[in-house]
CSV table of C-alpha atoms in Angstrom, one decimal:
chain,number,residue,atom,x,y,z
N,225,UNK,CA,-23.4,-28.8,-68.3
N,226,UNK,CA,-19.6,-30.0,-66.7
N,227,UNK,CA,-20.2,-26.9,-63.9
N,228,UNK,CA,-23.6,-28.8,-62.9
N,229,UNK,CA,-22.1,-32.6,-63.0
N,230,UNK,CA,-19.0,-31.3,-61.3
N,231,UNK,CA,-21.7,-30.2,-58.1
N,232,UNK,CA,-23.9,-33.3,-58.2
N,233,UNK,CA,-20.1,-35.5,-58.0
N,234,UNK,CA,-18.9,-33.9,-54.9
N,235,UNK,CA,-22.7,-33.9,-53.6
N,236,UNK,CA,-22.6,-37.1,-54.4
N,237,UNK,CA,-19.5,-38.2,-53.0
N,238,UNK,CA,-20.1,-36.4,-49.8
N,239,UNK,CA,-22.8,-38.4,-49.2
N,240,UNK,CA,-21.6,-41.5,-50.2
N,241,UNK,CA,-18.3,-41.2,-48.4
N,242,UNK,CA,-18.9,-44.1,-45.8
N,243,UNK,CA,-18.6,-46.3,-49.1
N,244,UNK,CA,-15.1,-45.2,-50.1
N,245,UNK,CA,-12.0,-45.4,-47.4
N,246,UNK,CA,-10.3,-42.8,-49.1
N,247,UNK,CA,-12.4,-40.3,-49.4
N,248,UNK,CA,-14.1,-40.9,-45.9
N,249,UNK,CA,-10.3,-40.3,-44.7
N,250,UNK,CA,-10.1,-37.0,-45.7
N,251,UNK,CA,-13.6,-35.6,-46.2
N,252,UNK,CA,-15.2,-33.2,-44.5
N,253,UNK,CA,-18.7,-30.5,-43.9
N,254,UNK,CA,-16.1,-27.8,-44.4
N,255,UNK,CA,-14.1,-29.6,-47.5
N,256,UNK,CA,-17.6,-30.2,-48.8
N,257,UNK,CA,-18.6,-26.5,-48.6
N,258,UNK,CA,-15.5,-25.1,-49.9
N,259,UNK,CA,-15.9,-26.8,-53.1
N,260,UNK,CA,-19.9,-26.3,-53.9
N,261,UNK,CA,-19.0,-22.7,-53.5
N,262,UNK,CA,-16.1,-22.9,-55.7
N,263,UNK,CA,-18.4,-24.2,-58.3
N,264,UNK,CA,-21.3,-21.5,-57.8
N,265,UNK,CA,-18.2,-19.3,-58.3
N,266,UNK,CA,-17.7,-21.2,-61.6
N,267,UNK,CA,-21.3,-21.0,-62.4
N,268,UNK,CA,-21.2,-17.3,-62.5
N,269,UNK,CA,-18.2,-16.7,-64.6
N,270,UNK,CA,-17.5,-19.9,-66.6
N,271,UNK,CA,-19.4,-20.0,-69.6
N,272,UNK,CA,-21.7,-23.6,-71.1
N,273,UNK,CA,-19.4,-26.3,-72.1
N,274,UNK,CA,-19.5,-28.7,-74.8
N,275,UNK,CA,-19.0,-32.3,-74.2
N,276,UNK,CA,-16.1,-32.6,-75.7
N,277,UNK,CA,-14.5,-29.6,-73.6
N,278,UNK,CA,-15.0,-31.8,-70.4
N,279,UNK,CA,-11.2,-32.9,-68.8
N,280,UNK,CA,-10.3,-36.5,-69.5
N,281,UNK,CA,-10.2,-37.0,-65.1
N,282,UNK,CA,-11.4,-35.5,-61.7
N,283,UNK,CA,-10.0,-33.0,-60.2
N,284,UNK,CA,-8.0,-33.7,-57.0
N,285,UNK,CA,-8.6,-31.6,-53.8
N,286,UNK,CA,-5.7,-29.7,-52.9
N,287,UNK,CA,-3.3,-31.6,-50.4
N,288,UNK,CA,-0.9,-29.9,-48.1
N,289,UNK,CA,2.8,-31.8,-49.2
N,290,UNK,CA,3.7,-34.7,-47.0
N,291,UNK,CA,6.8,-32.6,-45.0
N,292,UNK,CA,4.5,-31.1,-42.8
N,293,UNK,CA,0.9,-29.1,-42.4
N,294,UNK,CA,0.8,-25.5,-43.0
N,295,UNK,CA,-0.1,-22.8,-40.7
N,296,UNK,CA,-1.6,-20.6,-43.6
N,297,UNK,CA,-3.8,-23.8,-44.4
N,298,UNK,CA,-5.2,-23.7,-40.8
N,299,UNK,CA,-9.4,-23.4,-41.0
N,300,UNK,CA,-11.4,-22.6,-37.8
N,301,UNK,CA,-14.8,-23.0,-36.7
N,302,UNK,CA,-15.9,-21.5,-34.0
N,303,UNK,CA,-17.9,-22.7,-31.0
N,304,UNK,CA,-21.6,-21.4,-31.3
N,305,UNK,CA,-23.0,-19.9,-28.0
N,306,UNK,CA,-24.4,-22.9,-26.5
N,307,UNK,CA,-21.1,-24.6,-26.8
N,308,UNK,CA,-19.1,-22.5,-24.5
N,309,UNK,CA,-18.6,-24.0,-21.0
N,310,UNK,CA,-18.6,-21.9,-18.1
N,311,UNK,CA,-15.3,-20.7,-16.9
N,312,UNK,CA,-14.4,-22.2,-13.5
N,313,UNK,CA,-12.8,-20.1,-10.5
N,314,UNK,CA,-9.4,-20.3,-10.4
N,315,UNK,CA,-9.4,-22.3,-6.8
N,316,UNK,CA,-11.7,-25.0,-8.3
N,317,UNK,CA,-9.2,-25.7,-11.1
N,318,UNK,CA,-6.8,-28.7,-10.1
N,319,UNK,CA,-5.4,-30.3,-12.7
N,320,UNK,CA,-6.7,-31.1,-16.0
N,321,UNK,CA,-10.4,-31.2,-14.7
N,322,UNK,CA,-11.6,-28.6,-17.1
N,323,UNK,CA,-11.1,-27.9,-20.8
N,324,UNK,CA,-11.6,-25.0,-23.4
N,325,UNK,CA,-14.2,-24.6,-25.7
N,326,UNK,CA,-12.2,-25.3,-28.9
N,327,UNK,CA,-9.2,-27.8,-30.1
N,328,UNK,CA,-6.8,-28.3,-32.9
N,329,UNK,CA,-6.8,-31.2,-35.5
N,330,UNK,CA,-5.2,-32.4,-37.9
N,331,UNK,CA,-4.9,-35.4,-39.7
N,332,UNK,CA,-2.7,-37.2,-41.6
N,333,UNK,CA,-3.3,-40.1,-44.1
N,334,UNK,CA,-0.2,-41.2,-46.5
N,335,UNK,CA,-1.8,-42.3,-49.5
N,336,UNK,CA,-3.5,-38.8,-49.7
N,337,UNK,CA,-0.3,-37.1,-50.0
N,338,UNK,CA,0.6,-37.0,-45.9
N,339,UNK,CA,-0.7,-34.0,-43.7
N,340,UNK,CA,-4.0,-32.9,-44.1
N,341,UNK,CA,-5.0,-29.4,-43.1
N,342,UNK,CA,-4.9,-28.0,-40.0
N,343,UNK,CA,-8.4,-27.0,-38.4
N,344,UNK,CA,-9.6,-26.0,-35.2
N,345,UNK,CA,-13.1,-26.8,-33.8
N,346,UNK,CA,-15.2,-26.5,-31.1
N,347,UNK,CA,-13.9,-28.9,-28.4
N,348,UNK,CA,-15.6,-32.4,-29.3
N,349,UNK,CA,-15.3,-36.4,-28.8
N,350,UNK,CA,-12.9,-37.9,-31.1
N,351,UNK,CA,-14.1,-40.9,-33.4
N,352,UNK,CA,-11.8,-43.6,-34.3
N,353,UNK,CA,-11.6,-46.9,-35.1
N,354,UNK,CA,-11.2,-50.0,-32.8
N,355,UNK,CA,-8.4,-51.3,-34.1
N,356,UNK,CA,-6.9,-48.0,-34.5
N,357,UNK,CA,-2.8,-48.6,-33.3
N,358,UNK,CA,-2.8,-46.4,-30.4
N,359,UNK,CA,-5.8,-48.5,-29.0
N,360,UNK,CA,-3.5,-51.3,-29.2
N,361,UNK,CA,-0.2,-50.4,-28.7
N,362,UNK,CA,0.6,-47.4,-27.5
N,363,UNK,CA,1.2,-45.7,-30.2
N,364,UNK,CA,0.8,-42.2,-29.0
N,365,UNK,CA,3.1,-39.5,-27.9
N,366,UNK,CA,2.1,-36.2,-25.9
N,367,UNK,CA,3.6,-33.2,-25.3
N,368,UNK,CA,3.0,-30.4,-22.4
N,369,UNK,CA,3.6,-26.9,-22.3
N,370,UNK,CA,1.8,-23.7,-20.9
N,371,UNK,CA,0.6,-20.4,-21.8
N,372,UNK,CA,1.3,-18.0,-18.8
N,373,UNK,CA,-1.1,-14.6,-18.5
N,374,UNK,CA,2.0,-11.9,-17.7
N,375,UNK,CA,1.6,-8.9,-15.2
N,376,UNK,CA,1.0,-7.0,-18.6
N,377,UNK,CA,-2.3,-9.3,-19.4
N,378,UNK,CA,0.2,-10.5,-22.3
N,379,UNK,CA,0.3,-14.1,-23.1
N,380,UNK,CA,3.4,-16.0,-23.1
N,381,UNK,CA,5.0,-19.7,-24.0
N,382,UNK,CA,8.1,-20.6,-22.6
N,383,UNK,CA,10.5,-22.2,-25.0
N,384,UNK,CA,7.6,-24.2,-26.7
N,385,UNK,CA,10.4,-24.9,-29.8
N,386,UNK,CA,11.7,-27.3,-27.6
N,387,UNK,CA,9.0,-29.0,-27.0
N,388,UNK,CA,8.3,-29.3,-30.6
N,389,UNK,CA,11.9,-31.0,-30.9
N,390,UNK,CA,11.0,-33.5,-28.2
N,391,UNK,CA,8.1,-34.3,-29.9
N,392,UNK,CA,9.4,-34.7,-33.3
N,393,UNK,CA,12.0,-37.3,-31.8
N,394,UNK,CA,9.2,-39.5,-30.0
N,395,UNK,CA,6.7,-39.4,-33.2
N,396,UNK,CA,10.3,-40.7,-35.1
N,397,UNK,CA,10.5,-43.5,-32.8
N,398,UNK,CA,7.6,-44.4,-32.3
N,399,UNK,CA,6.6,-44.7,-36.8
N,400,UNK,CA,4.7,-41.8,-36.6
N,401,UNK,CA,4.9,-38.7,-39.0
N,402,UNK,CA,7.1,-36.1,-38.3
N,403,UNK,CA,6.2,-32.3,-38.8
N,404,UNK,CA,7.5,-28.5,-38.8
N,405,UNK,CA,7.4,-27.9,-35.1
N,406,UNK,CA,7.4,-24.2,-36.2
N,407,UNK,CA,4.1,-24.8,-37.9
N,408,UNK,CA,2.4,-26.5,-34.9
N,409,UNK,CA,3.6,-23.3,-32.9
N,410,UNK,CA,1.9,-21.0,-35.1
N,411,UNK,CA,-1.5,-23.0,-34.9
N,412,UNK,CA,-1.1,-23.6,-31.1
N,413,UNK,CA,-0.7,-19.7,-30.5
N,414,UNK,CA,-3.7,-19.0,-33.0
N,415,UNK,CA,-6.1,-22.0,-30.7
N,416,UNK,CA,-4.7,-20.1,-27.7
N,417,UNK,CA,-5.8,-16.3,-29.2
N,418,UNK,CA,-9.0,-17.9,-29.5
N,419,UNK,CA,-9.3,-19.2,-26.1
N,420,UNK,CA,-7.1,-16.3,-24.3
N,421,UNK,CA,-10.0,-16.1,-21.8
N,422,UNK,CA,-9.4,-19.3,-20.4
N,423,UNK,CA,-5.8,-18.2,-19.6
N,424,UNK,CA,-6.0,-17.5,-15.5
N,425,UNK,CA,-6.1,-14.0,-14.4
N,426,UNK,CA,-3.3,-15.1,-11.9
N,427,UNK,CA,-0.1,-15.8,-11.0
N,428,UNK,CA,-0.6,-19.6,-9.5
N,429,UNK,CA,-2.6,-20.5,-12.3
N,430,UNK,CA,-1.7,-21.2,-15.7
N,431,UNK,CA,-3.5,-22.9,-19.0
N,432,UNK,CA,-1.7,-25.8,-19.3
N,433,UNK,CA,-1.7,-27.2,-23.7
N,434,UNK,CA,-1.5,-30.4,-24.7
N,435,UNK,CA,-0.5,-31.5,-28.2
N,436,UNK,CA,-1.1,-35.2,-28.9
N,437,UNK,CA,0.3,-37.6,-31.6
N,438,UNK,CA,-2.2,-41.1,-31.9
N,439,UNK,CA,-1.6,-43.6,-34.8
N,440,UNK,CA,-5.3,-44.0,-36.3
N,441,UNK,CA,-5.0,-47.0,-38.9
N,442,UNK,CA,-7.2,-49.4,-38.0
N,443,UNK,CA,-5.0,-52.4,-38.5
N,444,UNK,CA,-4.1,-55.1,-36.1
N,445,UNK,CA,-0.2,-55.1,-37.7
N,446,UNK,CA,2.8,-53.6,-35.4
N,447,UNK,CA,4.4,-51.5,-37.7
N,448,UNK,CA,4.2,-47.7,-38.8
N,449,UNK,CA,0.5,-46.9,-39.0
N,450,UNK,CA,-0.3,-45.0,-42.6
N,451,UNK,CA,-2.9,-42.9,-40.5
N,452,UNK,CA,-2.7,-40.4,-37.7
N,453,UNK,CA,-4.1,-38.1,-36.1
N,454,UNK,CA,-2.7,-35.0,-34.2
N,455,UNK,CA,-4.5,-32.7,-32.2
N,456,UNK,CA,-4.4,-30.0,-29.4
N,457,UNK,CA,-6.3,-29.8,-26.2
N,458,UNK,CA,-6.0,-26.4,-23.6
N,459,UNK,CA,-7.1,-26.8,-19.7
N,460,UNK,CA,-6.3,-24.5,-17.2
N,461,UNK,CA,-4.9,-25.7,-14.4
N,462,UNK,CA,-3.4,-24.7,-10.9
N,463,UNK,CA,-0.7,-27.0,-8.5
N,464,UNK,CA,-0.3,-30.4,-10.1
N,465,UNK,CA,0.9,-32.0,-6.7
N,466,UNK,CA,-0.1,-31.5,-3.1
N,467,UNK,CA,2.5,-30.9,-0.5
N,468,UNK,CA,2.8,-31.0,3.3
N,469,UNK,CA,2.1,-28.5,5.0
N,470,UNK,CA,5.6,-26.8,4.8
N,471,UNK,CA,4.7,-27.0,0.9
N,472,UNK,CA,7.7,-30.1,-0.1
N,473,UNK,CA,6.7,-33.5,-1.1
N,474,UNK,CA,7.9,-36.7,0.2
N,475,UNK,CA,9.3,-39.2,-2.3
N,476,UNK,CA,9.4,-43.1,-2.1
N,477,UNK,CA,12.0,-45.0,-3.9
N,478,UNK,CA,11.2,-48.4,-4.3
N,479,UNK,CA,14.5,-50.5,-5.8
N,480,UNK,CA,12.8,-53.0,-7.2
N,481,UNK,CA,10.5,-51.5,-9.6
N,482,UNK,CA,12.2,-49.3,-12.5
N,483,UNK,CA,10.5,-46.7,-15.0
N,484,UNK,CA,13.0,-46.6,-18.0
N,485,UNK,CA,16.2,-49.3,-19.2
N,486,UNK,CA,18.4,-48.4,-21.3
N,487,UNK,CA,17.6,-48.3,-25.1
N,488,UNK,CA,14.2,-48.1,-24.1
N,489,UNK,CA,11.8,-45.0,-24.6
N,490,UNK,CA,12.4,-43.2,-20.8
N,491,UNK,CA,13.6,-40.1,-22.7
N,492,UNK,CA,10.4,-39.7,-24.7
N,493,UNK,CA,7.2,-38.4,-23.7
N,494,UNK,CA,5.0,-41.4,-24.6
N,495,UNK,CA,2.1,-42.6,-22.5
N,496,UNK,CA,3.6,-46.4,-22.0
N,497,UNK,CA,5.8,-44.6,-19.8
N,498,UNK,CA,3.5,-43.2,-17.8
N,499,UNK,CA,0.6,-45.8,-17.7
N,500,UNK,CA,2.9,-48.1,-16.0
N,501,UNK,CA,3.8,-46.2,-13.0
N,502,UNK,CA,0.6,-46.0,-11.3
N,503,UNK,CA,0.7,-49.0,-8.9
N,504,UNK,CA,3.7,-47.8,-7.4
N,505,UNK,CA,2.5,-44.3,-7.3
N,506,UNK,CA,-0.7,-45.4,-5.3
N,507,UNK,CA,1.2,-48.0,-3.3
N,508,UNK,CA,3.9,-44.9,-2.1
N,509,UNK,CA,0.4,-42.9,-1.4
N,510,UNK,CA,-0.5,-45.1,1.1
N,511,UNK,CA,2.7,-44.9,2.6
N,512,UNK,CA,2.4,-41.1,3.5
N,513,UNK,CA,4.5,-40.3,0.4
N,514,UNK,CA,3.1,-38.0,-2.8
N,515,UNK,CA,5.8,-39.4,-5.7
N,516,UNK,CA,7.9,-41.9,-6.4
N,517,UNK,CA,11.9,-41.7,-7.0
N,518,UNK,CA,12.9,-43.7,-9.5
N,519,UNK,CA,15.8,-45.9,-9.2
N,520,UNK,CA,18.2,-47.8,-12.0
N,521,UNK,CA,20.9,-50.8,-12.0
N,522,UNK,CA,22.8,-52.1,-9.3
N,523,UNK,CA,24.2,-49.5,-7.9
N,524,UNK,CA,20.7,-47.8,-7.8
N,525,UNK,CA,21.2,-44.4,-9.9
N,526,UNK,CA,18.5,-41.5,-9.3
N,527,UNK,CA,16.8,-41.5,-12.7
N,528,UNK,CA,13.3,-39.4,-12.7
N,529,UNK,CA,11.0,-38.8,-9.1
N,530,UNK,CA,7.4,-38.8,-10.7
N,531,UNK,CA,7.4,-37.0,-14.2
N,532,UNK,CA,9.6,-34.6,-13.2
N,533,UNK,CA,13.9,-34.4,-13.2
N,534,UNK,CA,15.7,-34.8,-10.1
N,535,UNK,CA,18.2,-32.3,-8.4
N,536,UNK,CA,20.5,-32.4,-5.6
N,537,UNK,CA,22.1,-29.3,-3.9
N,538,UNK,CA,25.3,-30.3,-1.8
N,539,UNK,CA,28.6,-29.0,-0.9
N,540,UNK,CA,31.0,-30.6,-2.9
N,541,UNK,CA,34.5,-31.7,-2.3
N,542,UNK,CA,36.2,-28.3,-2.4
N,543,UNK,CA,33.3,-26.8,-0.3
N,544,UNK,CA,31.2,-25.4,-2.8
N,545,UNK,CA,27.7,-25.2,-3.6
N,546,UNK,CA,26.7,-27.3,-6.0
N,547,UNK,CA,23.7,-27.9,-8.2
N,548,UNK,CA,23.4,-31.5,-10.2
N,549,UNK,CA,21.1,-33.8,-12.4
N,550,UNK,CA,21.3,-37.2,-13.8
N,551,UNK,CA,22.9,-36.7,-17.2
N,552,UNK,CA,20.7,-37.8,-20.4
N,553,UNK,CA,21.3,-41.7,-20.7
N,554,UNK,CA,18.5,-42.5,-22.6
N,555,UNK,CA,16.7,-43.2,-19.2
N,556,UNK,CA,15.6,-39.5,-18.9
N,557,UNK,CA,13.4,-37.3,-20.3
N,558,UNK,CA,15.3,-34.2,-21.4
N,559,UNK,CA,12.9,-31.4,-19.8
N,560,UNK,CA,12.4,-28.0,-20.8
N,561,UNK,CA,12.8,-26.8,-16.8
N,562,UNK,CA,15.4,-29.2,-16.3
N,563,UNK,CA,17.8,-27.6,-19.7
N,564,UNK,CA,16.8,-24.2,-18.4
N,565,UNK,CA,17.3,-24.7,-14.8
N,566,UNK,CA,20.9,-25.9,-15.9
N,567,UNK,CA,21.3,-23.0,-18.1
N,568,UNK,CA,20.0,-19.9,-16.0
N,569,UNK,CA,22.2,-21.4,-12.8
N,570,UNK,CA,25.2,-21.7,-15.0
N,571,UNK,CA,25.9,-17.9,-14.9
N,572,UNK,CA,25.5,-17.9,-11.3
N,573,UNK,CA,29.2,-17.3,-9.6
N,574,UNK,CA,28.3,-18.7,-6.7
N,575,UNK,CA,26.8,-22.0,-7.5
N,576,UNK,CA,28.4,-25.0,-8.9
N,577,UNK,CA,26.9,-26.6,-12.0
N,578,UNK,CA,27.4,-30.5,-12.8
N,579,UNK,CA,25.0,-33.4,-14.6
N,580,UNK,CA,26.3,-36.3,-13.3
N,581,UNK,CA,25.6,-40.2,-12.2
N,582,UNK,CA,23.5,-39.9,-8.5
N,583,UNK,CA,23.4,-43.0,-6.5
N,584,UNK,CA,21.1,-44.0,-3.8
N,585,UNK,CA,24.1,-44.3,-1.7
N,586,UNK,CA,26.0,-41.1,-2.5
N,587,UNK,CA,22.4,-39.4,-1.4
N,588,UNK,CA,22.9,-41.0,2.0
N,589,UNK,CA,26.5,-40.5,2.0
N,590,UNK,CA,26.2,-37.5,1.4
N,591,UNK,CA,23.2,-36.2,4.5
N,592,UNK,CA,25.4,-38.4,6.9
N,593,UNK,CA,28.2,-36.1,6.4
N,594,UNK,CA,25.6,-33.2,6.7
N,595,UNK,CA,26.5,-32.1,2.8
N,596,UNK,CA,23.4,-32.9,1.2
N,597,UNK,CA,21.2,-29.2,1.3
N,598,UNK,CA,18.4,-29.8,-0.8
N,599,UNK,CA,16.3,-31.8,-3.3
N,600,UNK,CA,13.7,-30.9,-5.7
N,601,UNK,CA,11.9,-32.4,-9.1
N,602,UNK,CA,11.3,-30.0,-12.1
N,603,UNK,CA,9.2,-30.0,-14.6
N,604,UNK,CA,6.3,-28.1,-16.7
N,605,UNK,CA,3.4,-29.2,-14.5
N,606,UNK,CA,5.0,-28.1,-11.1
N,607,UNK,CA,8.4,-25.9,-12.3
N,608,UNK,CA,9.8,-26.5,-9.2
N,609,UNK,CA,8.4,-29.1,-5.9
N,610,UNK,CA,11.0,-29.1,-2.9
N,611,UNK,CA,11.4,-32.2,-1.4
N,612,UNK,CA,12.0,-32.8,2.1
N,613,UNK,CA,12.1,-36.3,2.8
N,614,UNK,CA,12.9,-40.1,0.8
N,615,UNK,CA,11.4,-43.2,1.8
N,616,UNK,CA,13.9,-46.0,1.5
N,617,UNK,CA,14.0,-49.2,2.6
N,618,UNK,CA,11.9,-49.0,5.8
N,619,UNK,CA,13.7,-45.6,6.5
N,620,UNK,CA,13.1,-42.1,6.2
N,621,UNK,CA,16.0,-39.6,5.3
N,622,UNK,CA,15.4,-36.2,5.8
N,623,UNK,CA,16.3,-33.8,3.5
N,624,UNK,CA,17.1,-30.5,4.8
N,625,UNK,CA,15.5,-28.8,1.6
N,626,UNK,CA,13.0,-26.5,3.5
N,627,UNK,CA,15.9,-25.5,6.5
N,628,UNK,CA,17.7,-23.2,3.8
N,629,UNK,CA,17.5,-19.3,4.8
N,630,UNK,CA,18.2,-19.0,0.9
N,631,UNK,CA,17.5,-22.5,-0.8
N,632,UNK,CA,18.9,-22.3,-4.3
N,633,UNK,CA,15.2,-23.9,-5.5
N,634,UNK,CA,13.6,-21.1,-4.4
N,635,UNK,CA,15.8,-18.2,-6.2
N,636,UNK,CA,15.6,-20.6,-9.6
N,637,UNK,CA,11.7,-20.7,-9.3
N,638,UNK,CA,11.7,-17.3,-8.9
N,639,UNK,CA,13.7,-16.8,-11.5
N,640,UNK,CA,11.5,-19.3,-13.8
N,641,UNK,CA,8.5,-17.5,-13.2
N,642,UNK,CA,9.5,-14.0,-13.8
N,643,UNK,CA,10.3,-15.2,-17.3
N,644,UNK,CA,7.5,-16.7,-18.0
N,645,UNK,CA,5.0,-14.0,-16.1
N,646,UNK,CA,6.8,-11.4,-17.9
N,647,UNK,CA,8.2,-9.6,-14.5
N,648,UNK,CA,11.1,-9.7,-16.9
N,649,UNK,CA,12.0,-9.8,-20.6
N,650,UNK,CA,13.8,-12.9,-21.6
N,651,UNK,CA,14.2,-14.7,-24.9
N,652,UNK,CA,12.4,-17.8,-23.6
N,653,UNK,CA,9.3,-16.1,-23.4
N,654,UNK,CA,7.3,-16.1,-26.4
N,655,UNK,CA,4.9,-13.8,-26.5
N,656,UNK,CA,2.0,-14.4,-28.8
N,657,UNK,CA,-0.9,-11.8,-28.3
């Protein structure tokens, strides 16, 4: 009978999937399932066969296109009971110590039509080969964004389209495929329903998610990889840096080292930007200092201080406050914070908005002539880190950041916060359960 054959050829290829490339690519315990009960579906309602009604070839699983994954495709399994971790207090969490109990995956292989379908899983080890590209050389990318538990136990994202954007401009330079950042949204919020209980119960806690591109062909040649993996982990965490005691960092800037040059990858999040920076980092640690300002060129332009954007507060030329960043070169990240600190302080009246090029000596120009009033980094992980002091060349400069009776990074933080802790209603604020 065909109905019988068909079951004993996808037992049969189940089993012998480690002998076929493929296959083993794309197979699965759940792709497996679906189709043996598709064919005791069959059984019961298709009547015998003849040999001569059996098709002429196989039938070929059903592929989502090549544009992108869809959310209605997305499968979950669940974590059985002795699976689930224990929830840690919210004072133990730190920063990306702990993880949820389930993750996102989802694969993609060209020459089986592109994306696979999405599924999420109980949190697991991945499996991939040696060779595999990102192994080798660096090709990865990795987002950040957070889900934020409101003062109505509502769950929020904040501006996690953006993110998607970012993403979809390193995975293009970098060879890998590209996707509907939409899509990924839908199965982030649909991990994060799942796992809601791991979102902190608090206000100085969030659960920090963390989409990840790797290139998974396990080839030795640099060029786009024809497999790839993306997938989604959740960790809730609490403050990413620690401060002195008055709660600002102290930043070391360093001119002889850079992070980013120009038509280089410094304004996409992939890890060979990061990876590199820890020497420094550790050497400015022992030095008393918690980051690192980044410096560029000759004239020694403010580019990044840790992962985070850089802003100055000073009174400009015509004796008003003003607010600036670096402007996007190509040497800097384009952060979410950083467009939406820029944004939100642009209706201000009473604050002057600029992006502009920073140097090293307009910085202490600029605190001789007592007009530099504060500095602070931005970014996902902290929102907003004051920062009261810059090592530099065997000095200090003091940074009256934390003098303010009304520092402008305290009123955007504020401001930041209420959005995405729902003290008020904003568009940037998604909420999604």
């Amino acid at each position: 009978m065909p109905i019988r054959r068909s079951k004993i050829l996808v037992k049969w290829i189940y089993e012998n999937q480690h002998k076929m490339q493929t296959l083993r690519r794309c197979s699965s315990t759940l792709r497996y399932k679906e189709l043996e009960e598709n064919v005791q579906a069959l059984e019961h309602l298709a009547p015998p066969a003849t040999e001569a009604a059996l098709p002429t070839h196989q039938p070929r699983p059903d592929i989502t296109p090549d544009v992108s994954f869809k959310y209605d495709d997305l499968k979950v399994a669940l974590a059985a009971p002795y699976q689930l971790q224990r929830k840690p207090e919210a004072v133990d969490l730190g920063f990306g110590k702990y993880f949820t109990d389930h993750m996102l995956k989802i694969h993609y292989h060209r020459e089986l039509g592109g994306w696979q379908k999405p599924e999420i899983t109980p949190f697991e080890n991945l499996t991939i080969h040696p060779a595999a590209k990102a192994l080798h050389y660096a090709v990865q990318l990795f987002e950040g964004l957070k889900a934020y538990r409101g003062v109505d136990d509502k769950i929020r994202l904040f501006r996690p389209d953006l993110n998607m954007h970012r993403m979809n401009l390193a995975a293009k330079r970098s060879g890998l495929p590209m996707f509907d950042g939409d899509e990924l949204i839908k199965c982030i919020k649909r991990l994060v329903q799942i796992d809601q209980e791991w979102v902190p119960h608090s206000e100085t806690s969030t659960l920090y998610i963390r989409p990840t591109l790797i290139g998974t062909e396990p080839t030795f040649g640099i060029v786009a990889p024809e497999s790839a993996m993306l997938f989604a982990i959740l960790s809730p965490v609490s403050a990413y840096y620690k401060t002195n005691s008055d709660g600002a960092v102290s930043i070391y800037a360093d001119p002889s080292v850079v992070r980013a040059f120009p038509g280089g990858v410094g304004n996409r999040k992939v890890g060979s930007n990061y990876g590199p920076t820890i020497e420094v980092t550790s050497h400015a640690a022992k030095l008393g200092h918690q980051q690192v300002l980044w410096l560029f060129g000759p004239n020694q332009e403010l580019t990044e201080v840790g992962a985070m954007n850089i802003f100055l507060v000073y009174i400009n030329e015509n004796g008003e406050k003003q607010l600036s960043t670096p402007p996007l070169n190509g040497l800097i990240l384009p952060g979410v914070t950083r467009r939406s600190i820029l944004e939100l302080a642009s209706q201000w009246e009473d604050v002057t908005v600029r992006e502009e090029v920073i140097t090293m000596d307009r910085v202490i120009q600029l605190n001789k002539q007592g007009r530099l009033v504060e500095m602070f980094g931005a970014g996902t992980a902290v929102v907003i880190t004051p920062i009261s002091n810059i090592g530099y060349k065997e000095t200090n400069i003091n940074v009256p950041t934390m003098e303010q009776e009304h520092p402008v990074y305290q009123r955007l933080k504020d401001t930041l916060l209420a959005i995405q802790y729902g003290h008020i209603e904003h568009p940037y604020a998604k909420i999604i359960t």
